[in-house]
Structures are given as structure tokens and as C-alpha cells.
């Protein structure tokens, strides 16, 4: 049974959310609300990592919008949607990605590189590592912790079209040729989940991973969702109910629905592709779409200038 919170609002519910039961958790604010609970995030990760029995995550620490910064040699920073560590020494980042853009795969690799370095740094600064004898520490100079990147995508998967689940690891070409496709290291894994490609009905859902995918896909439909008999899910859904959201959450959600840096990457790719094809109309149409999506005024102005220059050049 859902629980209505005593929420004090000073502003009316924005039009975008009227008639909706839940906030759309594919946007960052609602995504964070949905998983802002250790039990909820553990349940999701246990399902995604297919952990059972004694292997299930017992302890979990997590941070939202965790900035990871290094000098390589210039300062470089990425911000993980969720950065998590388990009691067994796993390091994870969980990303909710609404738009596929050029260099998306490169981005996943870059984020994973930062995760590996962050994991290694925290491992060698741990009390357990510092308690090792000097020679044992030297022997482990290049030891890496287990790192897992989970990308929840609101689009088709880059290398598994039509599927809702894919995993990447590092393989030996020789081993694959000989029919032994075993990852070179179990410590390095990418998991990709496609929200729209998960089309199972509520009755067909099996396991916690599918349960969370169902919620992510259907919370935006507008109506009530099943809690699958799980108190964890019931509480998670209550956190993203429109009637339970305060002004701050509603404002953040509404803002995130109209301005997002991923739109900038996507928009830039569309403009360049239209120019490469020599399609002035496609270029102009793209600008109209950018305006509807809330792409920054600076990018729209630049796109218009490029279109004007292209049209002027074509007339000469």
C-alpha cells in the first residue's frame, strides 16, 4: 500500500506532471530518488550482477553525482551518476543515459578508466592494504580491484540491437578463435541495459533486475505500477510519486527535462551529420528540434550561423 508523505508545497504542481502518478526515473532527479536507499540499490545490483546466496552484496556505500578528478597531466573530471563500493571490495558506477550520441562508447571507456584508477587508489589507501608487509605491497603494485560499469540506456544498445541486456569484457582473440570465449579478467565488466527494449509484461517479470527495468520503463506511462510484493519497491515508488514530491524535486525534474548536457553532444552530432550530407533543410529541421528540446541558446545561435554561412556559400 502506497504511503503519502506530508509534503509542504509553496507552488502548484507543474503542468508537465499533472495526471501522472510518478516522476519519470529516466531523468536524473527522479532516478536518484528511486535508488536513494541502500536496500533498493543493493536489490538492483544483486539482480544485475546475478548474485545469489553468500555472494549477494551485504554492505554498500554510494554517492550521487560523485566527481572523479585526476591530472593526466591536465586536470580531467567526470561525474558519476552513482559511485558505489561494496564490502567485498567491488567498485561500481551506475549511469542513467537518456540519449545516444557520437562517441558514446568512447565515453563508457573513459568513465571506466576513471573508475579503475579511483578503485586502485582507494584500495591502496585502505587499512587492509597498508597492513600488508612491504614485500606483499610491492608484489601487488599492479593489482586492480573488481570494477563494474552499469549503463542504463533509454535507447537501443550500441552493439546488441533489439536486446535489453548486454555485457562487455576483455577477451583474447586467440581464445575466441578456439571456441574458448572466457574473459581475460573477471575484474573488468561493462553491463548495458536498454529500458525501451524491455517489453515484458508485469506477469512475465522474473528476478529483481527485470523488476527494476519494468519500473524504469513504465513509471512514465502515467498510471499506477505493481510493487511485485516487495516492500523495497513499494518504498522506492513512493519516493517518486508526484504527490510525494516537494517543490525542490519537482523543479529539479522539470529543469532536467529541458536542459541536459547530453542534448548538446547529440545536437552537435546531428548538425555535423546534416552538413556532411549537404542537407540545408535537415540542418534547419534539426535547429527546430533543438529549440523544442531546450538545447542551449548559444548552441542554437551557432547552428543558425553555420546554416546561414552554408546557404550563403551555396548561392555563390
PDB file of C-alpha atoms in Angstrom:
ATOM      1  CA  UNK A   1       0.000   0.000   0.000  1.00  0.00           C
ATOM      2  CA  UNK A   2       1.447   3.347  -1.001  1.00  0.00           C
ATOM      3  CA  UNK A   3       2.333   5.883   1.667  1.00  0.00           C
ATOM      4  CA  UNK A   4       1.504   9.534   1.159  1.00  0.00           C
ATOM      5  CA  UNK A   5       4.020  11.865   2.737  1.00  0.00           C
ATOM      6  CA  UNK A   6       3.243  15.120   4.441  1.00  0.00           C
ATOM      7  CA  UNK A   7       4.732  17.383   1.794  1.00  0.00           C
ATOM      8  CA  UNK A   8       4.517  21.153   2.139  1.00  0.00           C
ATOM      9  CA  UNK A   9       4.444  22.929  -1.220  1.00  0.00           C
ATOM     10  CA  UNK A  10       4.524  26.645  -1.885  1.00  0.00           C
ATOM     11  CA  UNK A  11       3.948  26.231  -5.615  1.00  0.00           C
ATOM     12  CA  UNK A  12       1.378  24.324  -7.663  1.00  0.00           C
ATOM     13  CA  UNK A  13       2.394  21.092  -9.378  1.00  0.00           C
ATOM     14  CA  UNK A  14       3.832  21.962 -12.821  1.00  0.00           C
ATOM     15  CA  UNK A  15       1.654  21.135 -15.817  1.00  0.00           C
ATOM     16  CA  UNK A  16       4.209  18.565 -17.017  1.00  0.00           C
ATOM     17  CA  UNK A  17       3.385  16.319 -14.052  1.00  0.00           C
ATOM     18  CA  UNK A  18      -0.372  16.740 -13.766  1.00  0.00           C
ATOM     19  CA  UNK A  19      -2.231  13.500 -14.382  1.00  0.00           C
ATOM     20  CA  UNK A  20       0.933  11.493 -13.732  1.00  0.00           C
ATOM     21  CA  UNK A  21       1.312   9.152 -10.786  1.00  0.00           C
ATOM     22  CA  UNK A  22       5.118   9.057 -10.874  1.00  0.00           C
ATOM     23  CA  UNK A  23       8.041  11.182 -11.951  1.00  0.00           C
ATOM     24  CA  UNK A  24       9.970   9.697 -14.875  1.00  0.00           C
ATOM     25  CA  UNK A  25      13.044   7.970 -13.335  1.00  0.00           C
ATOM     26  CA  UNK A  26      14.993   8.087 -16.591  1.00  0.00           C
ATOM     27  CA  UNK A  27      15.687  11.723 -15.670  1.00  0.00           C
ATOM     28  CA  UNK A  28      18.386  12.301 -13.049  1.00  0.00           C
ATOM     29  CA  UNK A  29      16.356  13.790 -10.154  1.00  0.00           C
ATOM     30  CA  UNK A  30      13.745  11.003 -10.106  1.00  0.00           C
ATOM     31  CA  UNK A  31      16.409   8.372 -10.866  1.00  0.00           C
ATOM     32  CA  UNK A  32      18.281   9.388  -7.732  1.00  0.00           C
ATOM     33  CA  UNK A  33      15.069   9.407  -5.675  1.00  0.00           C
ATOM     34  CA  UNK A  34      14.198   5.910  -6.884  1.00  0.00           C
ATOM     35  CA  UNK A  35      17.544   4.498  -5.760  1.00  0.00           C
ATOM     36  CA  UNK A  36      18.172   6.744  -2.758  1.00  0.00           C
ATOM     37  CA  UNK A  37      18.157   3.784  -0.398  1.00  0.00           C
ATOM     38  CA  UNK A  38      20.815   1.171   0.304  1.00  0.00           C
ATOM     39  CA  UNK A  39      18.365  -1.740   0.146  1.00  0.00           C
ATOM     40  CA  UNK A  40      16.924  -0.585  -3.186  1.00  0.00           C
ATOM     41  CA  UNK A  41      20.335  -0.157  -4.802  1.00  0.00           C
ATOM     42  CA  UNK A  42      21.563  -3.489  -3.399  1.00  0.00           C
ATOM     43  CA  UNK A  43      18.465  -5.236  -4.732  1.00  0.00           C
ATOM     44  CA  UNK A  44      19.031  -3.747  -8.197  1.00  0.00           C
ATOM     45  CA  UNK A  45      22.757  -4.561  -8.250  1.00  0.00           C
ATOM     46  CA  UNK A  46      22.307  -8.101  -6.901  1.00  0.00           C
ATOM     47  CA  UNK A  47      19.919  -8.697  -9.791  1.00  0.00           C
ATOM     48  CA  UNK A  48      22.096  -7.079 -12.448  1.00  0.00           C
ATOM     49  CA  UNK A  49      25.240  -8.855 -11.230  1.00  0.00           C
ATOM     50  CA  UNK A  50      23.289 -12.119 -10.873  1.00  0.00           C
ATOM     51  CA  UNK A  51      24.467 -12.619  -7.306  1.00  0.00           C
ATOM     52  CA  UNK A  52      22.807 -15.193  -5.080  1.00  0.00           C
ATOM     53  CA  UNK A  53      23.259 -16.623  -1.585  1.00  0.00           C
ATOM     54  CA  UNK A  54      26.546 -15.737   0.106  1.00  0.00           C
ATOM     55  CA  UNK A  55      27.689 -13.819  -2.979  1.00  0.00           C
ATOM     56  CA  UNK A  56      24.967 -11.165  -2.574  1.00  0.00           C
ATOM     57  CA  UNK A  57      26.064  -7.655  -1.603  1.00  0.00           C
ATOM     58  CA  UNK A  58      25.914  -7.279   2.158  1.00  0.00           C
ATOM     59  CA  UNK A  59      27.350  -3.806   2.576  1.00  0.00           C
ATOM     60  CA  UNK A  60      27.078  -0.927   0.146  1.00  0.00           C
ATOM     61  CA  UNK A  61      28.251   2.677   0.254  1.00  0.00           C
ATOM     62  CA  UNK A  62      27.119   5.010  -2.516  1.00  0.00           C
ATOM     63  CA  UNK A  63      27.243   8.640  -3.585  1.00  0.00           C
ATOM     64  CA  UNK A  64      25.199  10.515  -6.173  1.00  0.00           C
ATOM     65  CA  UNK A  65      26.905  12.793  -8.710  1.00  0.00           C
ATOM     66  CA  UNK A  66      30.342  11.799  -7.462  1.00  0.00           C
ATOM     67  CA  UNK A  67      33.040  13.919  -9.140  1.00  0.00           C
ATOM     68  CA  UNK A  68      36.192  11.964 -10.019  1.00  0.00           C
ATOM     69  CA  UNK A  69      39.159  14.160 -10.893  1.00  0.00           C
ATOM     70  CA  UNK A  70      42.761  13.474 -11.916  1.00  0.00           C
ATOM     71  CA  UNK A  71      45.669  15.267 -13.567  1.00  0.00           C
ATOM     72  CA  UNK A  72      46.711  13.398 -16.726  1.00  0.00           C
ATOM     73  CA  UNK A  73      48.678  15.809 -16.988  1.00  0.00           C
ATOM     74  CA  UNK A  74      45.902  18.371 -17.385  1.00  0.00           C
ATOM     75  CA  UNK A  75      43.045  18.293 -14.920  1.00  0.00           C
ATOM     76  CA  UNK A  76      40.246  16.000 -16.084  1.00  0.00           C
ATOM     77  CA  UNK A  77      36.953  15.380 -14.323  1.00  0.00           C
ATOM     78  CA  UNK A  78      33.953  13.128 -14.845  1.00  0.00           C
ATOM     79  CA  UNK A  79      30.856  12.943 -12.678  1.00  0.00           C
ATOM     80  CA  UNK A  80      29.357   9.527 -11.987  1.00  0.00           C
ATOM     81  CA  UNK A  81      25.576   9.397 -11.539  1.00  0.00           C
ATOM     82  CA  UNK A  82      26.149   6.831  -8.789  1.00  0.00           C
ATOM     83  CA  UNK A  83      29.523   5.737  -7.408  1.00  0.00           C
ATOM     84  CA  UNK A  84      29.278   2.689  -5.156  1.00  0.00           C
ATOM     85  CA  UNK A  85      31.605   0.398  -3.235  1.00  0.00           C
ATOM     86  CA  UNK A  86      30.748  -2.927  -1.643  1.00  0.00           C
ATOM     87  CA  UNK A  87      32.072  -4.540   1.495  1.00  0.00           C
ATOM     88  CA  UNK A  88      33.804  -7.158  -0.658  1.00  0.00           C
ATOM     89  CA  UNK A  89      35.879  -4.533  -2.486  1.00  0.00           C
ATOM     90  CA  UNK A  90      33.901  -4.006  -5.692  1.00  0.00           C
ATOM     91  CA  UNK A  91      33.789  -0.551  -7.232  1.00  0.00           C
ATOM     92  CA  UNK A  92      30.834   0.379  -9.400  1.00  0.00           C
ATOM     93  CA  UNK A  93      29.453   3.296 -11.320  1.00  0.00           C
ATOM     94  CA  UNK A  94      25.823   3.334 -12.419  1.00  0.00           C
ATOM     95  CA  UNK A  95      24.805   5.715 -15.187  1.00  0.00           C
ATOM     96  CA  UNK A  96      21.337   6.641 -16.433  1.00  0.00           C
ATOM     97  CA  UNK A  97      21.768   7.696 -20.068  1.00  0.00           C
ATOM     98  CA  UNK A  98      18.781   9.132 -21.932  1.00  0.00           C
ATOM     99  CA  UNK A  99      20.389   9.898 -25.294  1.00  0.00           C
ATOM    100  CA  UNK A 100      22.833   8.046 -27.507  1.00  0.00           C
ATOM    101  CA  UNK A 101      25.362  10.417 -29.014  1.00  0.00           C
ATOM    102  CA  UNK A 102      28.542  10.303 -31.064  1.00  0.00           C
ATOM    103  CA  UNK A 103      31.421   8.770 -29.086  1.00  0.00           C
ATOM    104  CA  UNK A 104      29.050   7.190 -26.573  1.00  0.00           C
ATOM    105  CA  UNK A 105      31.174   4.029 -26.490  1.00  0.00           C
ATOM    106  CA  UNK A 106      34.295   6.156 -26.034  1.00  0.00           C
ATOM    107  CA  UNK A 107      32.567   7.810 -23.104  1.00  0.00           C
ATOM    108  CA  UNK A 108      31.845   4.467 -21.430  1.00  0.00           C
ATOM    109  CA  UNK A 109      35.511   3.503 -21.786  1.00  0.00           C
ATOM    110  CA  UNK A 110      36.679   6.852 -20.396  1.00  0.00           C
ATOM    111  CA  UNK A 111      34.376   6.542 -17.383  1.00  0.00           C
ATOM    112  CA  UNK A 112      35.610   3.017 -16.794  1.00  0.00           C
ATOM    113  CA  UNK A 113      39.225   4.191 -16.880  1.00  0.00           C
ATOM    114  CA  UNK A 114      38.453   6.743 -14.180  1.00  0.00           C
ATOM    115  CA  UNK A 115      36.618   4.088 -12.162  1.00  0.00           C
ATOM    116  CA  UNK A 116      39.605   1.720 -12.340  1.00  0.00           C
ATOM    117  CA  UNK A 117      42.053   4.428 -11.237  1.00  0.00           C
ATOM    118  CA  UNK A 118      39.715   5.549  -8.456  1.00  0.00           C
ATOM    119  CA  UNK A 119      39.286   1.947  -7.294  1.00  0.00           C
ATOM    120  CA  UNK A 120      43.026   1.288  -7.321  1.00  0.00           C
ATOM    121  CA  UNK A 121      43.722   4.477  -5.363  1.00  0.00           C
ATOM    122  CA  UNK A 122      41.144   3.659  -2.689  1.00  0.00           C
ATOM    123  CA  UNK A 123      42.367   0.072  -2.489  1.00  0.00           C
ATOM    124  CA  UNK A 124      45.970   1.043  -1.802  1.00  0.00           C
ATOM    125  CA  UNK A 125      44.831   3.597   0.782  1.00  0.00           C
ATOM    126  CA  UNK A 126      42.729   1.049   2.656  1.00  0.00           C
ATOM    127  CA  UNK A 127      43.683  -0.173   6.111  1.00  0.00           C
ATOM    128  CA  UNK A 128      43.875  -3.745   4.789  1.00  0.00           C
ATOM    129  CA  UNK A 129      46.428  -2.828   2.117  1.00  0.00           C
ATOM    130  CA  UNK A 130      48.525  -0.693   4.458  1.00  0.00           C
ATOM    131  CA  UNK A 131      48.660  -3.567   6.964  1.00  0.00           C
ATOM    132  CA  UNK A 132      50.421  -5.795   4.416  1.00  0.00           C
ATOM    133  CA  UNK A 133      54.153  -6.377   4.662  1.00  0.00           C
ATOM    134  CA  UNK A 134      56.291  -4.207   2.392  1.00  0.00           C
ATOM    135  CA  UNK A 135      57.164  -7.048   0.013  1.00  0.00           C
ATOM    136  CA  UNK A 136      53.493  -8.044  -0.214  1.00  0.00           C
ATOM    137  CA  UNK A 137      52.589  -4.467  -1.135  1.00  0.00           C
ATOM    138  CA  UNK A 138      55.314  -4.448  -3.786  1.00  0.00           C
ATOM    139  CA  UNK A 139      54.040  -7.718  -5.199  1.00  0.00           C
ATOM    140  CA  UNK A 140      50.579  -6.137  -5.522  1.00  0.00           C
ATOM    141  CA  UNK A 141      51.868  -2.962  -7.195  1.00  0.00           C
ATOM    142  CA  UNK A 142      49.664  -3.529 -10.258  1.00  0.00           C
ATOM    143  CA  UNK A 143      46.796  -5.378  -8.602  1.00  0.00           C
ATOM    144  CA  UNK A 144      43.389  -3.971  -9.513  1.00  0.00           C
ATOM    145  CA  UNK A 145      40.066  -4.246  -7.697  1.00  0.00           C
ATOM    146  CA  UNK A 146      36.931  -5.523  -9.393  1.00  0.00           C
ATOM    147  CA  UNK A 147      35.264  -2.666 -11.286  1.00  0.00           C
ATOM    148  CA  UNK A 148      31.853  -2.756 -12.947  1.00  0.00           C
ATOM    149  CA  UNK A 149      30.206  -0.076 -15.061  1.00  0.00           C
ATOM    150  CA  UNK A 150      26.425  -0.273 -15.400  1.00  0.00           C
ATOM    151  CA  UNK A 151      24.863   1.837 -18.159  1.00  0.00           C
ATOM    152  CA  UNK A 152      21.070   2.088 -18.129  1.00  0.00           C
ATOM    153  CA  UNK A 153      20.157   3.362 -21.591  1.00  0.00           C
ATOM    154  CA  UNK A 154      16.887   4.883 -22.768  1.00  0.00           C
ATOM    155  CA  UNK A 155      17.721   3.794 -26.326  1.00  0.00           C
ATOM    156  CA  UNK A 156      18.803   0.735 -28.279  1.00  0.00           C
ATOM    157  CA  UNK A 157      22.054  -0.873 -27.178  1.00  0.00           C
ATOM    158  CA  UNK A 158      25.094   0.050 -29.302  1.00  0.00           C
ATOM    159  CA  UNK A 159      26.141  -3.488 -30.201  1.00  0.00           C
ATOM    160  CA  UNK A 160      23.038  -5.562 -29.398  1.00  0.00           C
ATOM    161  CA  UNK A 161      20.180  -4.031 -31.347  1.00  0.00           C
ATOM    162  CA  UNK A 162      16.762  -5.079 -30.081  1.00  0.00           C
ATOM    163  CA  UNK A 163      18.136  -6.673 -26.898  1.00  0.00           C
ATOM    164  CA  UNK A 164      17.642  -5.274 -23.406  1.00  0.00           C
ATOM    165  CA  UNK A 165      20.812  -6.693 -21.823  1.00  0.00           C
ATOM    166  CA  UNK A 166      24.420  -6.864 -22.969  1.00  0.00           C
ATOM    167  CA  UNK A 167      27.769  -7.335 -21.238  1.00  0.00           C
ATOM    168  CA  UNK A 168      31.302  -6.497 -22.327  1.00  0.00           C
ATOM    169  CA  UNK A 169      34.610  -7.821 -21.072  1.00  0.00           C
ATOM    170  CA  UNK A 170      38.165  -8.172 -22.367  1.00  0.00           C
ATOM    171  CA  UNK A 171      38.783 -11.294 -24.475  1.00  0.00           C
ATOM    172  CA  UNK A 172      41.711 -12.943 -26.241  1.00  0.00           C
ATOM    173  CA  UNK A 173      41.228 -13.191 -29.996  1.00  0.00           C
ATOM    174  CA  UNK A 174      43.131 -16.481 -29.940  1.00  0.00           C
ATOM    175  CA  UNK A 175      40.799 -17.909 -27.304  1.00  0.00           C
ATOM    176  CA  UNK A 176      37.700 -16.832 -29.253  1.00  0.00           C
ATOM    177  CA  UNK A 177      39.062 -18.453 -32.427  1.00  0.00           C
ATOM    178  CA  UNK A 178      39.457 -21.671 -30.477  1.00  0.00           C
ATOM    179  CA  UNK A 179      35.959 -21.536 -29.008  1.00  0.00           C
ATOM    180  CA  UNK A 180      37.068 -20.525 -25.507  1.00  0.00           C
ATOM    181  CA  UNK A 181      35.469 -17.081 -25.059  1.00  0.00           C
ATOM    182  CA  UNK A 182      36.379 -16.649 -21.405  1.00  0.00           C
ATOM    183  CA  UNK A 183      37.157 -13.084 -20.178  1.00  0.00           C
ATOM    184  CA  UNK A 184      40.849 -12.451 -19.529  1.00  0.00           C
ATOM    185  CA  UNK A 185      39.876 -10.874 -16.216  1.00  0.00           C
ATOM    186  CA  UNK A 186      36.702 -11.187 -14.173  1.00  0.00           C
ATOM    187  CA  UNK A 187      37.564  -7.843 -12.573  1.00  0.00           C
ATOM    188  CA  UNK A 188      36.608  -5.800 -15.622  1.00  0.00           C
ATOM    189  CA  UNK A 189      32.990  -5.710 -16.755  1.00  0.00           C
ATOM    190  CA  UNK A 190      30.533  -3.412 -18.509  1.00  0.00           C
ATOM    191  CA  UNK A 191      26.787  -4.035 -18.267  1.00  0.00           C
ATOM    192  CA  UNK A 192      24.377  -2.309 -20.662  1.00  0.00           C
ATOM    193  CA  UNK A 193      20.620  -2.289 -20.086  1.00  0.00           C
ATOM    194  CA  UNK A 194      18.105  -0.903 -22.586  1.00  0.00           C
ATOM    195  CA  UNK A 195      14.961   0.436 -20.901  1.00  0.00           C
ATOM    196  CA  UNK A 196      12.723   0.671 -24.029  1.00  0.00           C
ATOM    197  CA  UNK A 197      13.804  -2.764 -25.250  1.00  0.00           C
ATOM    198  CA  UNK A 198      12.487  -4.360 -22.059  1.00  0.00           C
ATOM    199  CA  UNK A 199       8.975  -5.194 -23.233  1.00  0.00           C
ATOM    200  CA  UNK A 200       7.931  -7.939 -20.814  1.00  0.00           C
ATOM    201  CA  UNK A 201       4.581  -7.567 -19.074  1.00  0.00           C
ATOM    202  CA  UNK A 202       4.404  -7.385 -15.277  1.00  0.00           C
ATOM    203  CA  UNK A 203       3.319 -11.045 -15.187  1.00  0.00           C
ATOM    204  CA  UNK A 204       6.384 -12.072 -17.200  1.00  0.00           C
ATOM    205  CA  UNK A 205       8.899 -10.300 -14.950  1.00  0.00           C
ATOM    206  CA  UNK A 206      11.384 -12.631 -13.271  1.00  0.00           C
ATOM    207  CA  UNK A 207      14.049 -11.576 -10.794  1.00  0.00           C
ATOM    208  CA  UNK A 208      14.948  -8.213  -9.335  1.00  0.00           C
ATOM    209  CA  UNK A 209      16.848  -6.890 -12.382  1.00  0.00           C
ATOM    210  CA  UNK A 210      13.794  -7.283 -14.619  1.00  0.00           C
ATOM    211  CA  UNK A 211      11.602  -5.833 -11.883  1.00  0.00           C
ATOM    212  CA  UNK A 212      13.626  -2.590 -11.765  1.00  0.00           C
ATOM    213  CA  UNK A 213      13.789  -2.403 -15.557  1.00  0.00           C
ATOM    214  CA  UNK A 214       9.999  -2.678 -15.674  1.00  0.00           C
ATOM    215  CA  UNK A 215       9.663   0.221 -13.227  1.00  0.00           C
ATOM    216  CA  UNK A 216      12.163   2.377 -15.139  1.00  0.00           C
ATOM    217  CA  UNK A 217      10.306   1.769 -18.389  1.00  0.00           C
ATOM    218  CA  UNK A 218       6.725   2.181 -17.177  1.00  0.00           C
ATOM    219  CA  UNK A 219       6.865   4.831 -14.451  1.00  0.00           C
ATOM    220  CA  UNK A 220       6.495   7.436 -17.224  1.00  0.00           C
ATOM    221  CA  UNK A 221       3.298   5.830 -18.567  1.00  0.00           C
ATOM    222  CA  UNK A 222       1.204   7.810 -16.124  1.00  0.00           C
ATOM    223  CA  UNK A 223      -0.614   5.113 -14.127  1.00  0.00           C
ATOM    224  CA  UNK A 224      -0.056   3.003 -11.035  1.00  0.00           C
ATOM    225  CA  UNK A 225       2.662   0.350 -11.064  1.00  0.00           C
ATOM    226  CA  UNK A 226       2.810  -3.007  -9.285  1.00  0.00           C
ATOM    227  CA  UNK A 227       5.178  -3.314  -6.323  1.00  0.00           C
ATOM    228  CA  UNK A 228       5.727  -7.025  -7.097  1.00  0.00           C
ATOM    229  CA  UNK A 229       5.109  -7.840  -3.440  1.00  0.00           C
ATOM    230  CA  UNK A 230       8.340  -6.107  -2.451  1.00  0.00           C
ATOM    231  CA  UNK A 231       8.434  -3.568   0.372  1.00  0.00           C
ATOM    232  CA  UNK A 232      11.673  -2.218  -1.108  1.00  0.00           C
ATOM    233  CA  UNK A 233       9.934  -1.496  -4.427  1.00  0.00           C
ATOM    234  CA  UNK A 234       6.875  -0.047  -2.693  1.00  0.00           C
ATOM    235  CA  UNK A 235       9.049   2.431  -0.802  1.00  0.00           C
ATOM    236  CA  UNK A 236      11.036   3.272  -3.954  1.00  0.00           C
ATOM    237  CA  UNK A 237       7.852   4.029  -5.895  1.00  0.00           C
ATOM    238  CA  UNK A 238       6.577   6.196  -3.053  1.00  0.00           C
ATOM    239  CA  UNK A 239       9.755   8.274  -3.338  1.00  0.00           C
ATOM    240  CA  UNK A 240       8.961   9.188  -6.966  1.00  0.00           C
ATOM    241  CA  UNK A 241       5.210   9.735  -6.593  1.00  0.00           C
ATOM    242  CA  UNK A 242       4.252  13.165  -7.855  1.00  0.00           C
ATOM    243  CA  UNK A 243       2.043  13.726  -4.794  1.00  0.00           C
ATOM    244  CA  UNK A 244       5.033  12.994  -2.535  1.00  0.00           C
ATOM    245  CA  UNK A 245       7.454  15.328  -4.339  1.00  0.00           C
ATOM    246  CA  UNK A 246       8.334  18.686  -2.799  1.00  0.00           C
ATOM    247  CA  UNK A 247       8.949  21.918  -4.715  1.00  0.00           C
ATOM    248  CA  UNK A 248      12.689  21.306  -4.924  1.00  0.00           C
ATOM    249  CA  UNK A 249      12.334  17.878  -6.516  1.00  0.00           C
ATOM    250  CA  UNK A 250       9.630  18.999  -8.945  1.00  0.00           C
ATOM    251  CA  UNK A 251      11.693  21.999 -10.032  1.00  0.00           C
ATOM    252  CA  UNK A 252      14.810  19.871 -10.490  1.00  0.00           C
ATOM    253  CA  UNK A 253      12.880  17.293 -12.511  1.00  0.00           C
ATOM    254  CA  UNK A 254      11.246  19.922 -14.716  1.00  0.00           C
ATOM    255  CA  UNK A 255      14.606  21.619 -15.319  1.00  0.00           C
ATOM    256  CA  UNK A 256      16.292  18.317 -16.175  1.00  0.00           C
ATOM    257  CA  UNK A 257      13.577  17.571 -18.730  1.00  0.00           C
ATOM    258  CA  UNK A 258      14.512  20.661 -20.729  1.00  0.00           C
ATOM    259  CA  UNK A 259      18.250  21.168 -20.218  1.00  0.00           C
ATOM    260  CA  UNK A 260      20.822  18.411 -20.336  1.00  0.00           C
ATOM    261  CA  UNK A 261      24.429  18.316 -21.454  1.00  0.00           C
ATOM    262  CA  UNK A 262      23.772  15.076 -23.333  1.00  0.00           C
ATOM    263  CA  UNK A 263      21.492  17.044 -25.655  1.00  0.00           C
ATOM    264  CA  UNK A 264      24.483  19.197 -26.555  1.00  0.00           C
ATOM    265  CA  UNK A 265      26.538  16.158 -27.628  1.00  0.00           C
ATOM    266  CA  UNK A 266      23.602  14.722 -29.536  1.00  0.00           C
ATOM    267  CA  UNK A 267      22.771  18.062 -31.137  1.00  0.00           C
ATOM    268  CA  UNK A 268      26.339  18.689 -32.291  1.00  0.00           C
ATOM    269  CA  UNK A 269      26.425  15.285 -33.967  1.00  0.00           C
ATOM    270  CA  UNK A 270      23.137  15.940 -35.781  1.00  0.00           C
ATOM    271  CA  UNK A 271      24.322  19.301 -37.114  1.00  0.00           C
ATOM    272  CA  UNK A 272      27.623  17.886 -38.368  1.00  0.00           C
ATOM    273  CA  UNK A 273      25.862  14.906 -39.974  1.00  0.00           C
ATOM    274  CA  UNK A 274      23.393  17.219 -41.772  1.00  0.00           C
ATOM    275  CA  UNK A 275      26.241  19.384 -43.061  1.00  0.00           C
ATOM    276  CA  UNK A 276      28.195  16.349 -44.234  1.00  0.00           C
ATOM    277  CA  UNK A 277      25.185  15.255 -46.300  1.00  0.00           C
ATOM    278  CA  UNK A 278      24.773  18.776 -47.644  1.00  0.00           C
ATOM    279  CA  UNK A 279      21.212  18.931 -46.339  1.00  0.00           C
ATOM    280  CA  UNK A 280      20.318  22.523 -45.550  1.00  0.00           C
ATOM    281  CA  UNK A 281      16.721  21.517 -44.834  1.00  0.00           C
ATOM    282  CA  UNK A 282      17.863  18.754 -42.486  1.00  0.00           C
ATOM    283  CA  UNK A 283      20.079  21.304 -40.806  1.00  0.00           C
ATOM    284  CA  UNK A 284      17.171  23.734 -40.347  1.00  0.00           C
ATOM    285  CA  UNK A 285      14.867  20.974 -39.125  1.00  0.00           C
ATOM    286  CA  UNK A 286      17.487  19.989 -36.560  1.00  0.00           C
ATOM    287  CA  UNK A 287      17.504  23.536 -35.194  1.00  0.00           C
ATOM    288  CA  UNK A 288      13.729  23.348 -34.684  1.00  0.00           C
ATOM    289  CA  UNK A 289      14.142  20.111 -32.754  1.00  0.00           C
ATOM    290  CA  UNK A 290      16.892  21.647 -30.607  1.00  0.00           C
ATOM    291  CA  UNK A 291      14.595  24.509 -29.663  1.00  0.00           C
ATOM    292  CA  UNK A 292      11.875  22.066 -28.608  1.00  0.00           C
ATOM    293  CA  UNK A 293      14.349  20.066 -26.514  1.00  0.00           C
ATOM    294  CA  UNK A 294      15.746  23.100 -24.743  1.00  0.00           C
ATOM    295  CA  UNK A 295      19.252  22.953 -26.168  1.00  0.00           C
ATOM    296  CA  UNK A 296      21.247  25.984 -25.029  1.00  0.00           C
ATOM    297  CA  UNK A 297      20.665  29.286 -26.811  1.00  0.00           C
ATOM    298  CA  UNK A 298      24.406  29.513 -27.523  1.00  0.00           C
ATOM    299  CA  UNK A 299      24.385  26.234 -29.450  1.00  0.00           C
ATOM    300  CA  UNK A 300      21.227  27.186 -31.355  1.00  0.00           C
ATOM    301  CA  UNK A 301      22.764  30.548 -32.304  1.00  0.00           C
ATOM    302  CA  UNK A 302      25.923  28.832 -33.539  1.00  0.00           C
ATOM    303  CA  UNK A 303      23.867  26.310 -35.520  1.00  0.00           C
ATOM    304  CA  UNK A 304      21.906  29.122 -37.168  1.00  0.00           C
ATOM    305  CA  UNK A 305      25.139  30.933 -38.046  1.00  0.00           C
ATOM    306  CA  UNK A 306      26.563  27.777 -39.611  1.00  0.00           C
ATOM    307  CA  UNK A 307      23.349  27.278 -41.610  1.00  0.00           C
ATOM    308  CA  UNK A 308      23.425  30.921 -42.805  1.00  0.00           C
ATOM    309  CA  UNK A 309      27.064  30.576 -43.861  1.00  0.00           C
ATOM    310  CA  UNK A 310      26.304  27.348 -45.688  1.00  0.00           C
ATOM    311  CA  UNK A 311      23.325  28.881 -47.505  1.00  0.00           C
ATOM    312  CA  UNK A 312      25.391  31.935 -48.469  1.00  0.00           C
ATOM    313  CA  UNK A 313      28.175  29.716 -49.808  1.00  0.00           C
ATOM    314  CA  UNK A 314      25.708  27.664 -51.832  1.00  0.00           C
ATOM    315  CA  UNK A 315      24.313  30.781 -53.513  1.00  0.00           C
ATOM    316  CA  UNK A 316      27.727  31.949 -54.753  1.00  0.00           C
TER     317      UNK A 316
END
